[in-house]
Coordinates of C-alpha atoms in Angstrom, one line a residue:
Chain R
X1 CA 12.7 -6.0 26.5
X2 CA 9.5 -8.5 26.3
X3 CA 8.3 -8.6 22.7
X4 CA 5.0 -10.3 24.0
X5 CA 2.3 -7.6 23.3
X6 CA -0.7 -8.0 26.2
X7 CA -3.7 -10.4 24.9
X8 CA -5.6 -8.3 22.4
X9 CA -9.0 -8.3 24.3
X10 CA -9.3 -7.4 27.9
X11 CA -12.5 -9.3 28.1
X12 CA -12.2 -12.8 29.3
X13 CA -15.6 -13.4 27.7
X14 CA -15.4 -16.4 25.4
X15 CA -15.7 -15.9 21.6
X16 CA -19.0 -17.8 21.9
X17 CA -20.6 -16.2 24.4
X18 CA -19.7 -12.8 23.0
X19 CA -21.4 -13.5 19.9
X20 CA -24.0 -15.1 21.9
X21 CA -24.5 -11.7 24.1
X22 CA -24.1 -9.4 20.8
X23 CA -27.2 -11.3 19.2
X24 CA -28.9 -10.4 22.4
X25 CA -28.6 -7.4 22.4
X26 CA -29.6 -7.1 19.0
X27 CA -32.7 -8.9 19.4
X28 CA -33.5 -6.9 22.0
X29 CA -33.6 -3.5 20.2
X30 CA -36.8 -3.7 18.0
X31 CA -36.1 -0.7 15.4
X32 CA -33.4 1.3 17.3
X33 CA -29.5 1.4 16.7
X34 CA -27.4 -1.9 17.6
X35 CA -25.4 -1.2 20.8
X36 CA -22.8 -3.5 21.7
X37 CA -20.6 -3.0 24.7
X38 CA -19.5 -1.1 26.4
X39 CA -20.1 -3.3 29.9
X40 CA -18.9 -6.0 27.2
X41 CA -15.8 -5.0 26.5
X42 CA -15.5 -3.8 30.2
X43 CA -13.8 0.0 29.0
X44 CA -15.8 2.8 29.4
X45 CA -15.5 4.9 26.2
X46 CA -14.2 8.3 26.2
X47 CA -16.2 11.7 25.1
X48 CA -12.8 13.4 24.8
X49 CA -11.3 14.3 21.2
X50 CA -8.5 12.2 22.2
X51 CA -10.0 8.7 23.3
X52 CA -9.1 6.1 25.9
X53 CA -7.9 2.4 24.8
X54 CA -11.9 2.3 23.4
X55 CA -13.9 4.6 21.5
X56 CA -17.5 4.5 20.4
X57 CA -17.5 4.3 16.5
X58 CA -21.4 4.5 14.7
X59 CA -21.4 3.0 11.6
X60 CA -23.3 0.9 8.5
X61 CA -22.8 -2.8 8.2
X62 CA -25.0 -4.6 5.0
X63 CA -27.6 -1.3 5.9
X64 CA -27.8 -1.8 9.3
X65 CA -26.9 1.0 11.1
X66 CA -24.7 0.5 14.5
X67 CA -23.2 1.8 17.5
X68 CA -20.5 -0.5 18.8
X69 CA -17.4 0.4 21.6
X70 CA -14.5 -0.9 20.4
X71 CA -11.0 -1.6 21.4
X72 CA -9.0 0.8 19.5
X73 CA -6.9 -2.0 18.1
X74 CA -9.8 -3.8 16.7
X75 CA -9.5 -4.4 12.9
X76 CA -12.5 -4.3 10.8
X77 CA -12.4 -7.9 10.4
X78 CA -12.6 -8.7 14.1
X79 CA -15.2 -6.5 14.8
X80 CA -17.3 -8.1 12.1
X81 CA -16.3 -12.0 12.9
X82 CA -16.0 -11.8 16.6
X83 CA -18.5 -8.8 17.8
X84 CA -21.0 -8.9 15.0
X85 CA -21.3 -12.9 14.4
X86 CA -20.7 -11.7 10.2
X87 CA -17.9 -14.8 9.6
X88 CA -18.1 -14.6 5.8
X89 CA -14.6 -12.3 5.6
X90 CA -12.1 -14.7 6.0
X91 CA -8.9 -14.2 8.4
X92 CA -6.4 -15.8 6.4
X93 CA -3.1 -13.9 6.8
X94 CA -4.3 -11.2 8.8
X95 CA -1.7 -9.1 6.9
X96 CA -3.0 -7.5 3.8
X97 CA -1.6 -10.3 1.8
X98 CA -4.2 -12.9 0.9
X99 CA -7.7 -10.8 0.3
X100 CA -9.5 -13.2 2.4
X101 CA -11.1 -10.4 4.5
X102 CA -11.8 -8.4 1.5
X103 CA -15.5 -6.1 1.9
X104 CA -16.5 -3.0 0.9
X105 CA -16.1 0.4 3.0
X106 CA -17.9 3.0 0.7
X107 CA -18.2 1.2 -1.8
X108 CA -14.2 0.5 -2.6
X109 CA -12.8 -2.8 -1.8
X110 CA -10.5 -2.9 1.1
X111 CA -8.8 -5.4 3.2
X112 CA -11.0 -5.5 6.6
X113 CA -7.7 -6.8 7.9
X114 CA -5.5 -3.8 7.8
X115 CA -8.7 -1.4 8.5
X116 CA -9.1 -0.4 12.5
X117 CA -12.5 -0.2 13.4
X118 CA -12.3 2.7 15.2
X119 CA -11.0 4.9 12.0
X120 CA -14.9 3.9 10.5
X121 CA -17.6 6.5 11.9
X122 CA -20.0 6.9 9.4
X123 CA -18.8 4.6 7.0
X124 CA -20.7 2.2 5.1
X125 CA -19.2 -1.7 4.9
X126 CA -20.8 -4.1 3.2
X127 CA -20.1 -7.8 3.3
X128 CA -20.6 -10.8 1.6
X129 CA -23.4 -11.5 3.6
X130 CA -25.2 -8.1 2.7
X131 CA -24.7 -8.7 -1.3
X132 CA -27.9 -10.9 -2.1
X133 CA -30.8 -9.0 -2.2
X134 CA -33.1 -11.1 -0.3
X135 CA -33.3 -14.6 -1.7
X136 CA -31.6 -12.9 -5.0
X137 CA -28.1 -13.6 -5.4
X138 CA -25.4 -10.8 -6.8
X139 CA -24.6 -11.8 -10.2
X140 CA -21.6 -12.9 -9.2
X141 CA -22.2 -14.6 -6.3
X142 CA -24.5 -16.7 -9.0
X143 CA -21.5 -17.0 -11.4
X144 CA -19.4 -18.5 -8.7
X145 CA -22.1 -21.5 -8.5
X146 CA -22.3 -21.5 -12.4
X147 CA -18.9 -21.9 -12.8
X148 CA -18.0 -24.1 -10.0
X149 CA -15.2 -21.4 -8.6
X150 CA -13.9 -22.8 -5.6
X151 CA -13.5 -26.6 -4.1
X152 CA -12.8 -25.0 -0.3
X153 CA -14.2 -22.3 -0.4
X154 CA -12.5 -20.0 2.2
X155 CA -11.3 -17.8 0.1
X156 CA -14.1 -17.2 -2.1
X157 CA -16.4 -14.5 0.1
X158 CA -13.3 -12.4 -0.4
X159 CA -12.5 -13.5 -3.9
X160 CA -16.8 -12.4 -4.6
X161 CA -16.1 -8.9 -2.6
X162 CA -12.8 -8.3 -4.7
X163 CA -14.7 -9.5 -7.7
X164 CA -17.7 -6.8 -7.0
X165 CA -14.5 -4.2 -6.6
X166 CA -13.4 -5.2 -9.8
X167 CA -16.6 -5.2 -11.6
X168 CA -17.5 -1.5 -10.3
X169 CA -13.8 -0.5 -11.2
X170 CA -14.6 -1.2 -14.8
X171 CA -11.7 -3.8 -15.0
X172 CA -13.0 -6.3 -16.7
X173 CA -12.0 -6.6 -20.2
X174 CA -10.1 -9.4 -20.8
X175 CA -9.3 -12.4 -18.9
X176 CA -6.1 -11.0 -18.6
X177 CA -7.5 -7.8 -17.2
X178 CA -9.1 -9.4 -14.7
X179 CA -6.3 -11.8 -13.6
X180 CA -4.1 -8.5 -12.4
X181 CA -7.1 -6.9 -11.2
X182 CA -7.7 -9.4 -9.2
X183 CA -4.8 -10.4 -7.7
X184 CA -5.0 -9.2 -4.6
X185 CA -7.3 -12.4 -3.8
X186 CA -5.1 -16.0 -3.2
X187 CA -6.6 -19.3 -3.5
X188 CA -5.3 -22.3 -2.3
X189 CA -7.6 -24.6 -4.4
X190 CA -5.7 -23.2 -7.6
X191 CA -9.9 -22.1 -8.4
X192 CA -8.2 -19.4 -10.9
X193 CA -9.3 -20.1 -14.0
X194 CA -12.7 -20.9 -13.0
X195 CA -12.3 -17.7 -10.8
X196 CA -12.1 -15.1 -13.7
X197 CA -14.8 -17.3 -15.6
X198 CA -17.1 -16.4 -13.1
X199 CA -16.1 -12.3 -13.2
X200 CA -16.2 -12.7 -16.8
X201 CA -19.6 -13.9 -16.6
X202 CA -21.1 -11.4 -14.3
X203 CA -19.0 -8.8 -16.5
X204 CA -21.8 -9.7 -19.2
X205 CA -24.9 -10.3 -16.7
X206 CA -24.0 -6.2 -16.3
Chain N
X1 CA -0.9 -4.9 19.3
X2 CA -0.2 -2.8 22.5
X3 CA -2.9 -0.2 23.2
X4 CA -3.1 3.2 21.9
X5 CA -5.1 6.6 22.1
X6 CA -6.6 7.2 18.9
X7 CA -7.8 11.2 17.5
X8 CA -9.3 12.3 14.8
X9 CA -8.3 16.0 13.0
X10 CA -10.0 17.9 10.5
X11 CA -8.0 20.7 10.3
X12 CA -3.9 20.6 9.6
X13 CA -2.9 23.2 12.9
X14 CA -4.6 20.9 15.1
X15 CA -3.0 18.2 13.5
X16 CA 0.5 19.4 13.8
X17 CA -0.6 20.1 17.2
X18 CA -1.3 16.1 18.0
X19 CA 2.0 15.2 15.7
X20 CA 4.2 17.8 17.6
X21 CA 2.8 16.3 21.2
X22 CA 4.3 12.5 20.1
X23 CA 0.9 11.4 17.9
X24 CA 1.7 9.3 15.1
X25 CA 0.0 10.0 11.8
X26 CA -2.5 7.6 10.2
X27 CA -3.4 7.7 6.7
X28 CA -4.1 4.3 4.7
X29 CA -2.5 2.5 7.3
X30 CA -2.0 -0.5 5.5
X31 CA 2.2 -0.4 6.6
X32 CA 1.6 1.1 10.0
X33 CA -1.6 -2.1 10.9
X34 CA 0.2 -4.3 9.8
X35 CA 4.4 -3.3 11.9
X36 CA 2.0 -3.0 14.7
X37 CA 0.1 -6.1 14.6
X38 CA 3.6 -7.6 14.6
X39 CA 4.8 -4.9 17.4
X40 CA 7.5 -4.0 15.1
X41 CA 5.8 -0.3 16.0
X42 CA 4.4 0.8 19.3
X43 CA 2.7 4.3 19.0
X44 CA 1.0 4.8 21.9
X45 CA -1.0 7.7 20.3
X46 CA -2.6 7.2 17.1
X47 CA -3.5 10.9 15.0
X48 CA -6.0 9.7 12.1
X49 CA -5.3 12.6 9.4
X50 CA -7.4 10.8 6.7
X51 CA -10.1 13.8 6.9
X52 CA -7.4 16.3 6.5
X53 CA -8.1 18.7 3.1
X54 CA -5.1 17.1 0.9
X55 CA -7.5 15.5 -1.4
X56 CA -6.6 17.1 -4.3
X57 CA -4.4 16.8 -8.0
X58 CA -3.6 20.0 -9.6
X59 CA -1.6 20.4 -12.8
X60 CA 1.1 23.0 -12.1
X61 CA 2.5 25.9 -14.1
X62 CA 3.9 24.0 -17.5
X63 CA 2.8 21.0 -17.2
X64 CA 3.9 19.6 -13.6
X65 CA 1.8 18.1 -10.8
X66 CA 0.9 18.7 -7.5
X67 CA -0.4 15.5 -5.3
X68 CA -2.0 15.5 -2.6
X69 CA -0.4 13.4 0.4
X70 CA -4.0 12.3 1.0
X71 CA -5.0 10.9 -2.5
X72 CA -5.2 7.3 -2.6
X73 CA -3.0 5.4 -4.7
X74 CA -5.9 4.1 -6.8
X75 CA -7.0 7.6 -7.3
X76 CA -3.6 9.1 -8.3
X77 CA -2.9 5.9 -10.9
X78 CA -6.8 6.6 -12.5
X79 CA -6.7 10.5 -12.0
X80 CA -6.8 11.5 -15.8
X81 CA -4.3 14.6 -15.6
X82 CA -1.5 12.2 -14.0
X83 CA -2.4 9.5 -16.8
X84 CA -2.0 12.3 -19.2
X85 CA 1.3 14.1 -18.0
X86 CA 2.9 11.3 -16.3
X87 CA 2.4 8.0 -16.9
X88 CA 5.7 6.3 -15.4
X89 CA 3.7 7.6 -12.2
X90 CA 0.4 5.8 -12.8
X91 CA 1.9 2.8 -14.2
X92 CA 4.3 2.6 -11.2
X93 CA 1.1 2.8 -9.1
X94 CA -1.0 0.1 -11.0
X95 CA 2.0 -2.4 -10.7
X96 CA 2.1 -1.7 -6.9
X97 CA 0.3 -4.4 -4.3
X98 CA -3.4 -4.8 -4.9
X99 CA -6.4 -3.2 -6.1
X100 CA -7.3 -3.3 -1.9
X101 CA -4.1 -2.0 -1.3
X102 CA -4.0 1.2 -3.6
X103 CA -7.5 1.7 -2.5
X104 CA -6.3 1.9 0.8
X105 CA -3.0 3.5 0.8
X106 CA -2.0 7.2 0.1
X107 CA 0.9 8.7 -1.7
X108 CA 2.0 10.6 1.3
X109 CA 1.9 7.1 3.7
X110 CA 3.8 5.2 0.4
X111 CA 6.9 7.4 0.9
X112 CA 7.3 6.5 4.7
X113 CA 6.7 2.7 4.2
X114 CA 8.8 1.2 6.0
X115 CA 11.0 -2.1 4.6
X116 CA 9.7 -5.2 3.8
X117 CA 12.5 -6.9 5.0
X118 CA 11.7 -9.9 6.9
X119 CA 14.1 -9.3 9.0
X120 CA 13.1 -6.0 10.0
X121 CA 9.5 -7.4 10.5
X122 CA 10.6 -10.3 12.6
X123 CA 11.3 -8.9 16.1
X124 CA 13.4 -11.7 17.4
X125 CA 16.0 -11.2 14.4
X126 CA 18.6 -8.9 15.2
X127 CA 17.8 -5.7 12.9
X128 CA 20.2 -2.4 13.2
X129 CA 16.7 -0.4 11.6
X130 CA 14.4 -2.0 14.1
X131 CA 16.9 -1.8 17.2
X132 CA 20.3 -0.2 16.6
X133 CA 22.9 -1.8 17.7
X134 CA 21.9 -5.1 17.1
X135 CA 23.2 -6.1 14.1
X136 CA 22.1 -6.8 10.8
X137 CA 20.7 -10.8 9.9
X138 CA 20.2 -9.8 6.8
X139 CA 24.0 -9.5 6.3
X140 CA 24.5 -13.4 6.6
X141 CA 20.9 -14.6 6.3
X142 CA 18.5 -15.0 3.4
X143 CA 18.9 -11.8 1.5
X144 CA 18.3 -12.9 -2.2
X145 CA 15.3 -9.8 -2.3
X146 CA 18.0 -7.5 -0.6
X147 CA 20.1 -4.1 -2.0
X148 CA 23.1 -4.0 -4.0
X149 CA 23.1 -0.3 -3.7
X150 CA 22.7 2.1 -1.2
X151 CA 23.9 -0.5 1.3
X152 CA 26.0 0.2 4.5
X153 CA 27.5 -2.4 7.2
X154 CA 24.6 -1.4 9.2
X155 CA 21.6 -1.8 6.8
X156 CA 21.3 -3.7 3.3
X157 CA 17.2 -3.6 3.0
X158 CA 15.6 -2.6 -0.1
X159 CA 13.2 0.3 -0.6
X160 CA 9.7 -1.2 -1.4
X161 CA 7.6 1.9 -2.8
X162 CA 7.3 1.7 -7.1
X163 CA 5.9 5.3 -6.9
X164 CA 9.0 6.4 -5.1
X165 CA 11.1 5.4 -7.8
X166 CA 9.2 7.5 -10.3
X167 CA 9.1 10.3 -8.0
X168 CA 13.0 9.6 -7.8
X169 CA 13.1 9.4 -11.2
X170 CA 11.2 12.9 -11.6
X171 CA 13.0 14.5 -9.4
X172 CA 10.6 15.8 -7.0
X173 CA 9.8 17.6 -4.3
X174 CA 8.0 16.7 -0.6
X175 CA 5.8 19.2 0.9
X176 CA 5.9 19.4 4.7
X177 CA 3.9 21.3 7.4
X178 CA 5.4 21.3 10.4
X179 CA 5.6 23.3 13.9
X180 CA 7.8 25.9 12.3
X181 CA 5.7 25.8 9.2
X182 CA 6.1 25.0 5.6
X183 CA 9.0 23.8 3.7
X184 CA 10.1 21.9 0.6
X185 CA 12.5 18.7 0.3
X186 CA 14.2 17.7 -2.9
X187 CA 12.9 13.8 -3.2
X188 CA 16.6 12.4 -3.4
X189 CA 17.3 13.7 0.1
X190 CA 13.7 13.2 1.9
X191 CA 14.8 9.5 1.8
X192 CA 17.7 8.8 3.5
X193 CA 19.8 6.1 3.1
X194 CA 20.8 3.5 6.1
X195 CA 25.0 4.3 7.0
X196 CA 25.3 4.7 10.6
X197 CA 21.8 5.5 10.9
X198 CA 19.2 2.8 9.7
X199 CA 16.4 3.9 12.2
X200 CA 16.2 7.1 10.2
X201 CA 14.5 6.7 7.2
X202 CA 13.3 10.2 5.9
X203 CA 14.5 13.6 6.5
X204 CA 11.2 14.5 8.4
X205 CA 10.9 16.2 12.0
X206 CA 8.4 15.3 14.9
X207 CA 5.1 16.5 13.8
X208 CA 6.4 17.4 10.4
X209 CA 2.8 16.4 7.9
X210 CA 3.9 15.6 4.1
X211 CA 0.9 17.8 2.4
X212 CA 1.6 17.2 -1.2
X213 CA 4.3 15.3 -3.3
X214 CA 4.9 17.8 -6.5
X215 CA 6.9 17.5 -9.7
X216 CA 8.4 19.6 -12.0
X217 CA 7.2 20.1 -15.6
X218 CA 9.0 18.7 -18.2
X219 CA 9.3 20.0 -21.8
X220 CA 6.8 17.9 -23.8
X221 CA 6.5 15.8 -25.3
X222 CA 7.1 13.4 -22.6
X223 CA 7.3 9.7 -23.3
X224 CA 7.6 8.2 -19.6
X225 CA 6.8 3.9 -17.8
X226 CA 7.8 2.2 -15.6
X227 CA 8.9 -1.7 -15.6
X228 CA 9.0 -4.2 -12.8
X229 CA 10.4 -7.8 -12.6
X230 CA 8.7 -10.0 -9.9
X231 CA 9.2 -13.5 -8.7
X232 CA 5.4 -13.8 -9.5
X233 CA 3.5 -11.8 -12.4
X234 CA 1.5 -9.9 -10.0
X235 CA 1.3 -8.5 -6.4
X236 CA 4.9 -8.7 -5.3
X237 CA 8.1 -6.8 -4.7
X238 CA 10.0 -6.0 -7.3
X239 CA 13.5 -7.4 -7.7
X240 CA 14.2 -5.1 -10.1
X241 CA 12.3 -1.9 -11.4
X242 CA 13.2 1.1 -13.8
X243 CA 11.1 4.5 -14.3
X244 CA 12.3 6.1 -17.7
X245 CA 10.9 9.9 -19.0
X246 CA 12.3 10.5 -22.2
X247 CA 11.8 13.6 -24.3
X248 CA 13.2 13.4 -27.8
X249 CA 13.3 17.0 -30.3
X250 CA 14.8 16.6 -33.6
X251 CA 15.6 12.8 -33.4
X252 CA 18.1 13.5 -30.3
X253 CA 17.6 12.8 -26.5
X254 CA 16.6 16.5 -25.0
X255 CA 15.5 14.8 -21.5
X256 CA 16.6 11.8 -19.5
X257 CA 15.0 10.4 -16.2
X258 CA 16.1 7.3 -15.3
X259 CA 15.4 5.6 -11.6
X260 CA 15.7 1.9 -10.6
X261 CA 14.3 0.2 -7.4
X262 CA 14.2 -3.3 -5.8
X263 CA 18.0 -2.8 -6.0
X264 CA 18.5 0.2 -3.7
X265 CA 18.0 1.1 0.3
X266 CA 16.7 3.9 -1.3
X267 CA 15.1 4.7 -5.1
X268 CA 17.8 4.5 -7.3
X269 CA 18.5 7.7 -9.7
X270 CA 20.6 6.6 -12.6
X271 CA 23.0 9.8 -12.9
X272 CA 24.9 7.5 -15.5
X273 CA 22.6 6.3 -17.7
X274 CA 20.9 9.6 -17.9
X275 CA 23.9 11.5 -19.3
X276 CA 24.8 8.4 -21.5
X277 CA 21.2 9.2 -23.3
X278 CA 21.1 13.2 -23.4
X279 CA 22.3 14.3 -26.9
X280 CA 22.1 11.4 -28.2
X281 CA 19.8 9.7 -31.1
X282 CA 17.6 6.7 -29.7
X283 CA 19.2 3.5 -30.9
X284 CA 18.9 -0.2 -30.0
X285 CA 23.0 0.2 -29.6
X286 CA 22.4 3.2 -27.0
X287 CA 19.9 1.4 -25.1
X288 CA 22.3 -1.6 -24.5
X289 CA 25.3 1.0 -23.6
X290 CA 23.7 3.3 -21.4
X291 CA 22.3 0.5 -19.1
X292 CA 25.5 -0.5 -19.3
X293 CA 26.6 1.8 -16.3
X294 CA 23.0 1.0 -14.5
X295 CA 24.8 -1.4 -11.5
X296 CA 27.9 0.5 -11.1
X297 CA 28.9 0.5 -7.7
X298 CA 26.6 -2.4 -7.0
X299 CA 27.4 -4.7 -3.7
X300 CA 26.1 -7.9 -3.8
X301 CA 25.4 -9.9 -1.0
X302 CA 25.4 -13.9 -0.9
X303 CA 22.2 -14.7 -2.6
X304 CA 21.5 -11.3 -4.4
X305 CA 24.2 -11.3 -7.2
X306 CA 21.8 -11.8 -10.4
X307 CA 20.5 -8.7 -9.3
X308 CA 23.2 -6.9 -11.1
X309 CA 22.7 -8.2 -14.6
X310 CA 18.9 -8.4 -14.2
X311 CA 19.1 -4.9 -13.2
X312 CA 20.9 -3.6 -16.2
X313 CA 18.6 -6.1 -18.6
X314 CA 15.7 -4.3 -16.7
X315 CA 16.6 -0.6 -17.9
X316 CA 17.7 -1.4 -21.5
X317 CA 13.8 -3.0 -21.9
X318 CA 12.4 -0.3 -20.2
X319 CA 14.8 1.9 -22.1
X320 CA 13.5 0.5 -25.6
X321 CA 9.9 0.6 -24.6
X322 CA 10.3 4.0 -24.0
X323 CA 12.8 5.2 -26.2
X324 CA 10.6 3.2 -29.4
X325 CA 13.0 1.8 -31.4
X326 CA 11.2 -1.1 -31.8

């Protein structure tokens, strides 16, 4: 038996003209919902209970409310890198075991990696490009800079959304605290000790 | 990933419904993404049960605790009536992946993870659990994280769930919903281990729905934690892990629950070391004899033998912290 699984899109469409065609379409709609697909993704979604290889999921991403057909094997972290042009969450493993693709989905940290699109309707996700409010950087994304945490830098918009999970999960009372707490986020660059300076710091900014 | 159906349920008959027809339940997902991402599992109907109504932690009739298979295991370790009755549970929880993990995953999804045996995950390596009757590469390969219990010519993988080994530990008891309707499994035989079988991993039917994970009271007071050794300090496997509940009236041993994992195909109950404690008075010399007995019957493998001292080092600690003699 072939082990090969088919190609993961059925669209030939290149990853830079799909962007390119999301944008579009976005631009296009002055206040209404974002609809992507589906002529993109070339599935027509199904109104059934029990849906096709795509379904039509409506959710919020950094307050913006959307309406996008997926493939139903589309993680969270695809749909925002590849379909919504939001490359901030990392793919490092693309397993659950680096944090990389770390954002928030109701306001609880998850990893976007392990999370299937389609499982979101009505969910809110927020990224690490919908943290600054306006030219106003998060605390910690300002603690990060104040600190120096991170020579790389690819793991450090899912090292900021773990660090925002952490901060809101009240476990930030010692170094030591926040070390397990935040474990779930690796870094390469060995950033660690500067890392849980930075939570530290926007522990106290709170 | 090969293409599935996906449904959503909000009500458990029409959930059994979609399980009995050949769905596969959803919850956290975080094992089930991840063995399909590698095809090591092929559903080709996906049943998302996450809105199902099994939310919920109630304190039982003196002093036990009913989970719901839904609750997260973020929200089970921080839930303050588990804290207060049983902390083995929310310490074995807290010690368990990452804070993305736990807030991810549910309690009933943690007791059908499947192995984290590399083997098992790697589809061109011969694996009797993944593909019976194809051997085991375990057996002669790199198996320094494998069982020393538990372990059959068919199958030597460990058992990754910490909460399991509480819940081992605790003695408890699975809820299930199925076609033919309700019915309760003591935890020691909802997880199987490999023998001839490997592919079968709990005692659960097609369609079958884990509502609720309960245990039994205990007389209190209750002094229970849990204890796990890891290659790194944080987010891993363990190689070795003991749950202990102790209750202690007049200065002797009333109540012994002892459980180890890392070691076994399945959590590990320590029979042994439980009735080496009961009537006895804590002591640093009965917490050195009674883990004594903690590896008997252990197997090693080629890579896998300091397992059996660590293990028995692993219980006497965990044994003294609980047992306060020092």
């Amino acid at each position: 038996m072939s082990t090969d699984p088919p190609a993961a899109e059925p669209s030939a469409l290149s990853r830079r003209t799909f962007v390119a065609t999301t944008v579009a379409v976005g631009g296009a709609v002055a206040a209404g919902d974002l609809v992507v697909g589906p002529s993109a993704f070339g599935a027509e979604p199904s109104t059934a209970a029990e849906t096709g290889p795509s379904t039509r999921v409506s959710l919020v991403v950094n307050g913006r409310r959307l309406t996008v057909v997926v493939d139903n094997r589309t993680s969270l972290l695809d749909l925002l890198r590849e379909h919504l042009g939001l490359t901030g969450s990392k793919k490092g493993c693309n397993a659950g075991a680096c944090g990389a693709c770390t954002v928030l989905v109701d306001g609880r940290r998850v990893n976007s990696c392990l999370t299937l699109a389609v499982r979101l309707e009505g969910a809110e996700v927020t990224t690490i490009e919908g943290l600054a409010k306006g030219e106003r950087l998060h605390p910690l994304q300002q603690a990060f800079i104040d600190q120096d945490a991170f020579q790389c830098g690819f793991c450090t918009p899912g090292q900021i959304m773990s660090g925002v999970g952490c901060l809101k999960e009240g476990r930030t009372g010692s170094a030591e605290e926040i070390r397990e707490w935040m474990s779930g986020n690796l870094c390469r660059c060995g950033c660690y000790v500067k890392i849980v300076r930075a939570v530290e710091q926007a522990a106290r900014w709170k | 990933m090969y293409p599935f159906s996906y449904t959503r349920v909000s009500d458990l008959r029409t959930a059994v419904q979609a399980g009995s027809d050949g769905g596969r339940y959803i919850a956290g997902g975080t094992t089930l993404v991840d063995l399909m991402r590698e095809t090591v599992e092929r559903p080709g109907k996906l049943v998302d049960i996450s809105a199902l109504p099994l939310r919920e932690v109630t304190a039982t009739k003196g002093g036990g605790l009913r989970i719901g298979a839904l609750m997260r295991m973020a929200e089970v370790a921080a839930h303050p009536t588990v804290r207060a009755l049983y902390a083995v549970i929310s310490q074995a929880l807290e010690l368990s992946a990452s804070a993305q993990l736990r807030n991810m995953a549910t309690i009933g999804g943690n007791i059908m993870q499947r192995t984290r045996c590399t083997y098992f995950r790697d589809v061109t390596a011969s694996c009797n659990r993944r593909e019976p009757g194809t051997g085991c590469a375990a057996r002669e390969g790199f198996n320094r994280t494998h069982a020393i219990l538990g372990t059959s010519e068919q199958c030597v993988a460990t058992h990754p769930s910490d909460v399991a080994v509480a819940f081992a530990a605790l003695e408890a008891t699975v809820h299930l919903l199925g076609p033919a309707g309700e019915r309760t499994v003591a935890f020691s035989d909802f997880l199987l281990r490999p023998d001839n079988t490997p592919q079968r991993e709990q005692s659960i039917r097609q369609g079958e729905l884990i509502t609720a994970v309960e245990v039994p009271a205990q007389p209190r007071p209750l002094r229970s934690g849990y204890v796990k050794v890891r290659d790194r300090q944080s987010y891993e496997f363990a190689l070795t892990s003991a749950a202990v509940a102790l209750h202690v009236r007049g200065g002797v041993i009333q109540v012994a629950k002892v459980a180890a994992g890392g070691v076994g195909t399945v959590p590990w109950k320590l029979s042994a070391v439980e009735q080496r404690l009961i009537g006895q008075r804590p002591s640093e010399a009965l917490w050195t004899q009674a883990a004594e007995v903690a590896a008997d019957g252990a197997q090693p493998l080629a890579h896998n033998n300091f397992k059996v001292e660590l293990l028995k080092r692993t219980v006497e600690r965990q044994l003294r912290v609980v047992g306060g003699t020092r």
